[in-house]
Short mmCIF file of C-alpha atoms in Angstrom, two decimals:
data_model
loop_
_atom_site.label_atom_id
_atom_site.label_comp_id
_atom_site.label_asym_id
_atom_site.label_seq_id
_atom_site.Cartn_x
_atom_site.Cartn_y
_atom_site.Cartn_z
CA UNK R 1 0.81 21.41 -12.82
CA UNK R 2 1.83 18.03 -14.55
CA UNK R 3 -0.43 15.81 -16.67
CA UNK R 4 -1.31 12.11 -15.43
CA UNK R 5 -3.29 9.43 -14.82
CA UNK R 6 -5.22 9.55 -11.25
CA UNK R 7 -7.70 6.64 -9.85
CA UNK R 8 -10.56 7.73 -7.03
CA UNK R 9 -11.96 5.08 -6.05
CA UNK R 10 -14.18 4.80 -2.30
CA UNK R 11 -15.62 1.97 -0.51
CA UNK R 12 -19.77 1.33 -0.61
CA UNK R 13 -21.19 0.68 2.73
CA UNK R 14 -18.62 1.49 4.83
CA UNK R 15 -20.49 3.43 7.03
CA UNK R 16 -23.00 1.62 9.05
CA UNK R 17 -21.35 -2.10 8.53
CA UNK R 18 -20.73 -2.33 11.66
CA UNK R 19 -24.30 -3.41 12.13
CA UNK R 20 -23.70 -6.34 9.83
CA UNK R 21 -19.93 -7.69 10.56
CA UNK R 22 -17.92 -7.43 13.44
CA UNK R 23 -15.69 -3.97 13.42
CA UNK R 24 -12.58 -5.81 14.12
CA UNK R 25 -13.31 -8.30 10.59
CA UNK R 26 -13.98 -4.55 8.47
CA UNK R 27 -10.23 -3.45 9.94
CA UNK R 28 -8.79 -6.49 8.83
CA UNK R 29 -10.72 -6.71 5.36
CA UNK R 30 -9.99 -3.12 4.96
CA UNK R 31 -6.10 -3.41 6.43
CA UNK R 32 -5.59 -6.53 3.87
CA UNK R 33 -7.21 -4.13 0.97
CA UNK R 34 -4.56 -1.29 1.92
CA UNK R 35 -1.82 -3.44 1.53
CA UNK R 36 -2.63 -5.12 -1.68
CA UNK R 37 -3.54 -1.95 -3.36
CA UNK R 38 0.21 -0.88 -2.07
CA UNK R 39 1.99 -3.97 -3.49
CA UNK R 40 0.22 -3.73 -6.56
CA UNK R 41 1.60 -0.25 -6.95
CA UNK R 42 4.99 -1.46 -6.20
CA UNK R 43 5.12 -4.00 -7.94
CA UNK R 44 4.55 -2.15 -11.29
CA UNK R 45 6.73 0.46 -10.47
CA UNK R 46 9.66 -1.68 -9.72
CA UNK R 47 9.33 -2.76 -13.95
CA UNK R 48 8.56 0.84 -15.47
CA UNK R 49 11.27 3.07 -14.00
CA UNK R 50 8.96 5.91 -15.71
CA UNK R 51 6.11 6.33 -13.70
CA UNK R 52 6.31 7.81 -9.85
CA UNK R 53 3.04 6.88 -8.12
CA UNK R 54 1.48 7.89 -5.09
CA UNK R 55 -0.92 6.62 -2.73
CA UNK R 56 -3.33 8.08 -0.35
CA UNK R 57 -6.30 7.01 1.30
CA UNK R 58 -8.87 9.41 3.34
CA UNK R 59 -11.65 7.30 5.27
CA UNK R 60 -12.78 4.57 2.96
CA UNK R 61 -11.63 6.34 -0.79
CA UNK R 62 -8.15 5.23 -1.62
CA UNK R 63 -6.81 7.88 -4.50
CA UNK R 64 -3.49 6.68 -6.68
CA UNK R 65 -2.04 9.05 -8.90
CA UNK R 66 0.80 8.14 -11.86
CA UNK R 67 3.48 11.00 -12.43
CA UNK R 68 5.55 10.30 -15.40
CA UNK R 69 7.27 12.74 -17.58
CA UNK R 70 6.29 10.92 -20.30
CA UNK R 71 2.61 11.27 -22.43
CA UNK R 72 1.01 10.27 -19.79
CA UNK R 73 -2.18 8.78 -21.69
CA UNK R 74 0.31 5.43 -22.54
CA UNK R 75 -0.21 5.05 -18.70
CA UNK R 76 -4.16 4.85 -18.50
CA UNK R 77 -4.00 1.30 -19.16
CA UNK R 78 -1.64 0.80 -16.44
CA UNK R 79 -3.80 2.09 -13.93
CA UNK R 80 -6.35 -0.61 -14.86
CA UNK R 81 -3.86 -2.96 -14.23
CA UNK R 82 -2.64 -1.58 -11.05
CA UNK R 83 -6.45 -1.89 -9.82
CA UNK R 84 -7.73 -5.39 -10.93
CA UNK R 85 -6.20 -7.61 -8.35
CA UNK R 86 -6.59 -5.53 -5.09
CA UNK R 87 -10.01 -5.02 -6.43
CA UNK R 88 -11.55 -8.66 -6.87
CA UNK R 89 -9.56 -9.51 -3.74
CA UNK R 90 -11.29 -6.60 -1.85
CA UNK R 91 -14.88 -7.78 -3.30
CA UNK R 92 -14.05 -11.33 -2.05
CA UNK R 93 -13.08 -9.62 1.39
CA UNK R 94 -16.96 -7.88 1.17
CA UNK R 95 -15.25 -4.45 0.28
CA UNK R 96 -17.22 -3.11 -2.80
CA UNK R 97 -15.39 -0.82 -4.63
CA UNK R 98 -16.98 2.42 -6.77
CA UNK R 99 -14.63 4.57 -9.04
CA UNK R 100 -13.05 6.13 -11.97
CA UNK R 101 -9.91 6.34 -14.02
CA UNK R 102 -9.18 10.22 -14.88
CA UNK R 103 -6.79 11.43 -17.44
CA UNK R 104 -5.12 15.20 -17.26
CA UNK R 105 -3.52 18.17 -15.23
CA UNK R 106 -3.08 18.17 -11.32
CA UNK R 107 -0.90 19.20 -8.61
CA UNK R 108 -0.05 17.33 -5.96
CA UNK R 109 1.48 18.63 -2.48
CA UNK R 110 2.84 15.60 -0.40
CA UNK R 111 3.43 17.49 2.39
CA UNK R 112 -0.09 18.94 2.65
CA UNK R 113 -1.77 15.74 1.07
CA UNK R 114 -3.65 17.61 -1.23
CA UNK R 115 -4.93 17.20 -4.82
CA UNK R 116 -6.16 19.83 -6.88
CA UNK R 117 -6.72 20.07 -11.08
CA UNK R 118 -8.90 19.53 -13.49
CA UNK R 119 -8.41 15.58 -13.84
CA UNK R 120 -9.14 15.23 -10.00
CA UNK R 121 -12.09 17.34 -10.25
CA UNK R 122 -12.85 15.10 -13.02
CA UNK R 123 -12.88 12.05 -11.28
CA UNK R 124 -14.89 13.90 -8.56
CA UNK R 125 -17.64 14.48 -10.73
CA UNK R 126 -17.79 11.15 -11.98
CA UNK R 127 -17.04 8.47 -9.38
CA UNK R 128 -20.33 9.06 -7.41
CA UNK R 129 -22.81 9.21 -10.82
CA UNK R 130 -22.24 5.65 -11.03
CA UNK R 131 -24.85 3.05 -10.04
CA UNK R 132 -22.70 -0.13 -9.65
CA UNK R 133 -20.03 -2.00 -8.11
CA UNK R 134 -17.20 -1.08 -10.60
CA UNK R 135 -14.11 1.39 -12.33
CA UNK R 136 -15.11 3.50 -14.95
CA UNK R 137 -13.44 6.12 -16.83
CA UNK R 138 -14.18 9.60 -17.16
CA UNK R 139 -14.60 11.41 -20.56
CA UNK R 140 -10.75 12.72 -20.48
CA UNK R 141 -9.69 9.19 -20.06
CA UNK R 142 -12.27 7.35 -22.67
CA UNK R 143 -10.71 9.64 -25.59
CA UNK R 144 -7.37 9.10 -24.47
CA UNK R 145 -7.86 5.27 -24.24
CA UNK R 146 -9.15 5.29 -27.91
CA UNK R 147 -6.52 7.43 -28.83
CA UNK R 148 -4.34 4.55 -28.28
CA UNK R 149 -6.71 1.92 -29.63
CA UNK R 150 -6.02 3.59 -32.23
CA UNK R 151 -2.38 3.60 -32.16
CA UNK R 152 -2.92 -0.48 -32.26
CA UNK R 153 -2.29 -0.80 -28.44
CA UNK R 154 -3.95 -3.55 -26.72
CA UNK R 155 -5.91 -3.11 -23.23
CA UNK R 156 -8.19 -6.22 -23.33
CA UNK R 157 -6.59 -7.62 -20.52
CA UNK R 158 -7.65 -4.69 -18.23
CA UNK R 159 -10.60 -3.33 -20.03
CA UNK R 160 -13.74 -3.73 -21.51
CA UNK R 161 -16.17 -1.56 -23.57
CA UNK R 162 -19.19 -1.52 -21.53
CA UNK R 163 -22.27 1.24 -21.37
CA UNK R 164 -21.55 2.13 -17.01
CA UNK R 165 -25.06 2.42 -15.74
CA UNK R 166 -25.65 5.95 -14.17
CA UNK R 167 -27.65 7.39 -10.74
CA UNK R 168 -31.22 8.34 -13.09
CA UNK R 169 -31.32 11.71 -14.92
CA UNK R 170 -27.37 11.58 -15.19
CA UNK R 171 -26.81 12.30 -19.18
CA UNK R 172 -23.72 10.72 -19.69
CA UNK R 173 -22.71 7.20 -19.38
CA UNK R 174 -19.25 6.04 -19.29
CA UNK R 175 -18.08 3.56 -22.44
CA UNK R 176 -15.19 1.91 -20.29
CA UNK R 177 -14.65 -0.37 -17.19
CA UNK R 178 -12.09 -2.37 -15.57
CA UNK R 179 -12.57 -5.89 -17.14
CA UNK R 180 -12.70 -7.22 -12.85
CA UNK R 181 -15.18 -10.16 -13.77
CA UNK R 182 -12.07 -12.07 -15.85
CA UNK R 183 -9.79 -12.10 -12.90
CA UNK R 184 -12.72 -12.64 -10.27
CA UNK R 185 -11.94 -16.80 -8.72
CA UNK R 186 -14.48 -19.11 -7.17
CA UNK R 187 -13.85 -19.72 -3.32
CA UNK R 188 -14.19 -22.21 -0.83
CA UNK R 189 -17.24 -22.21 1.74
CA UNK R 190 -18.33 -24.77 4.21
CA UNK R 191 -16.48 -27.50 1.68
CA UNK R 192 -18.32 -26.23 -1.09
CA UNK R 193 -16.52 -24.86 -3.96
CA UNK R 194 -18.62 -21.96 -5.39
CA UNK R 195 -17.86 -20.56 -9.14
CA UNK R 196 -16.74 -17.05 -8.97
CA UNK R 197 -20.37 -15.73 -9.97
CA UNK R 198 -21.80 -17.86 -7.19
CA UNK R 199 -19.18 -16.72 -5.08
CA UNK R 200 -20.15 -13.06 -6.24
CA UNK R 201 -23.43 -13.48 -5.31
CA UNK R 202 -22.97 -15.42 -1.85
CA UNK R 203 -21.14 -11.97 -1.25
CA UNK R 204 -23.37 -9.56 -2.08
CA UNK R 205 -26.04 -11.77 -0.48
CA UNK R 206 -24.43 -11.72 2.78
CA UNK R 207 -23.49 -7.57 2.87
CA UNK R 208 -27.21 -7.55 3.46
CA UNK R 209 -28.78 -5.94 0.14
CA UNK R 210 -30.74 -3.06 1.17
CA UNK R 211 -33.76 -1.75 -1.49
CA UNK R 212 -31.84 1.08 -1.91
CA UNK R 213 -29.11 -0.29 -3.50
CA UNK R 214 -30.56 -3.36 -5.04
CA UNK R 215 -30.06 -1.43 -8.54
CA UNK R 216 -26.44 -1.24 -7.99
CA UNK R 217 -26.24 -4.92 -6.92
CA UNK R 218 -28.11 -6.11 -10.22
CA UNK R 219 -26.18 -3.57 -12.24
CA UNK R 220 -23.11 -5.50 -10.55
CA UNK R 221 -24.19 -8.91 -11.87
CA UNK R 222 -25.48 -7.68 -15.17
CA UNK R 223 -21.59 -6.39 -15.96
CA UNK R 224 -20.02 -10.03 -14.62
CA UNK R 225 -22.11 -11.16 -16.97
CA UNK R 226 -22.01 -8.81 -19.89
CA UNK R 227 -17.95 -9.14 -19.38
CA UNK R 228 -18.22 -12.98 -19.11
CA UNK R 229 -19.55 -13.39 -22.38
CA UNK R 230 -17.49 -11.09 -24.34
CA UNK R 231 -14.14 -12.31 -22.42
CA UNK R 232 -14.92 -15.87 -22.34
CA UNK R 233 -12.90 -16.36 -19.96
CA UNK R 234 -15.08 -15.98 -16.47
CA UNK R 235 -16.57 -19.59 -14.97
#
């Protein structure tokens, strides 16, 4: 086994959109995602020589894992960065994304395409106790992220403290979450230009918000908004 930094992450909705968009607009959304989740990847691998990441998707979760045989906590951080931009361009596609950052041991076979350790079984507990659009991170990764708070490094750009709202009777709540709001832009509709939390909610609007998940939308908006105001930096 190796230590490192793994991201599960799966698409909301997936099943039964068809019923709301046409199936050859999900491919494309979802074909678009794929490849800007794989650039992102590259790209930050091409500047730290370091890391060795891999990438698999199974149905609508997309799983990234960072292999370094460094301390691989320094590279928590990195996976927040890896995520933001395929992630707000995914949500502007209508591809809402659910997830966690884990932090330990796992083995990876590329040949078989199989995960197994206690960080993946981490994330595998966690990912699905969340009730929101959003990347939290799992207990292993919180106290390895404020280990290096307190080592002075910085992560603001990535993440944000944040209480992650949790399915009812789950007792734990997550403390971090991918700071998406700050890189979320407005877009252009019918000659309008919306804001990028008008935008957000045009979006959800239009996925058709059943009662089911209406928590998770408002939890959604809540964050943008919690985010907003401690960033500054969202429109």
């Amino acid at each position: 086994m190796f230590e490192g930094v793994i991201a599960l992450i799966d698409a909301l909705g997936i099943k039964g959109s068809w019923t709301t968009l046409k199936p050859e607009d999900l491919l494309k959304s979802w074909e678009n995602t794929i490849v800007n989740f794989y650039r992102s990847i590259t790209s930050v691998s091409r500047v730290d020589k370091d890391i060795r990441p891999y990438f698999i998707t199974v149905s609508d979760t997309i799983i990234i894992i960072l292999k370094t045989d460094k301390d691989a906590i320094e590279y928590i951080p990195l996976m927040a960065e890896i995520l933001m931009n395929p992630f707000t361009k995914a949500l502007q596609d209508g591809i809402f994304f659910r997830g966690v950052i884990s932090f330990g041991k796992l083995t990876h076979s590329e040949k078989m395409n199989m995960i197994i350790g206690p960080a993946i079984d981490e994330a595998d507990d966690c990912h699905k106790l969340t009730e929101w659009i959003g990347v939290s991170l799992t207990p292993s990764a919180e106290f390895g992220l404020d280990s290096l708070i307190e080592q002075g490094v910085d992560v603001q750009d990535y993440l944000v403290p944040y209480t992650v709202p949790m399915k009812d009777g789950v007792n734990f709540s997550g403390r971090w979450a991918l700071a998406w709001p700050q890189k979320l832009s407005g877009v252009e509709i019918r000659e309008k230009s919306l804001s990028p939390r008008a935008a957000l909610l045009h979006r959800l609007a239009k996925s058709g918000v059943k009662i089911s998940h209406y928590k998770k939308c408002k939890n959604t908006i809540d964050f943008y908004d919690a985010c907003c105001k401690q960033k500054k930096t969202c429109s």
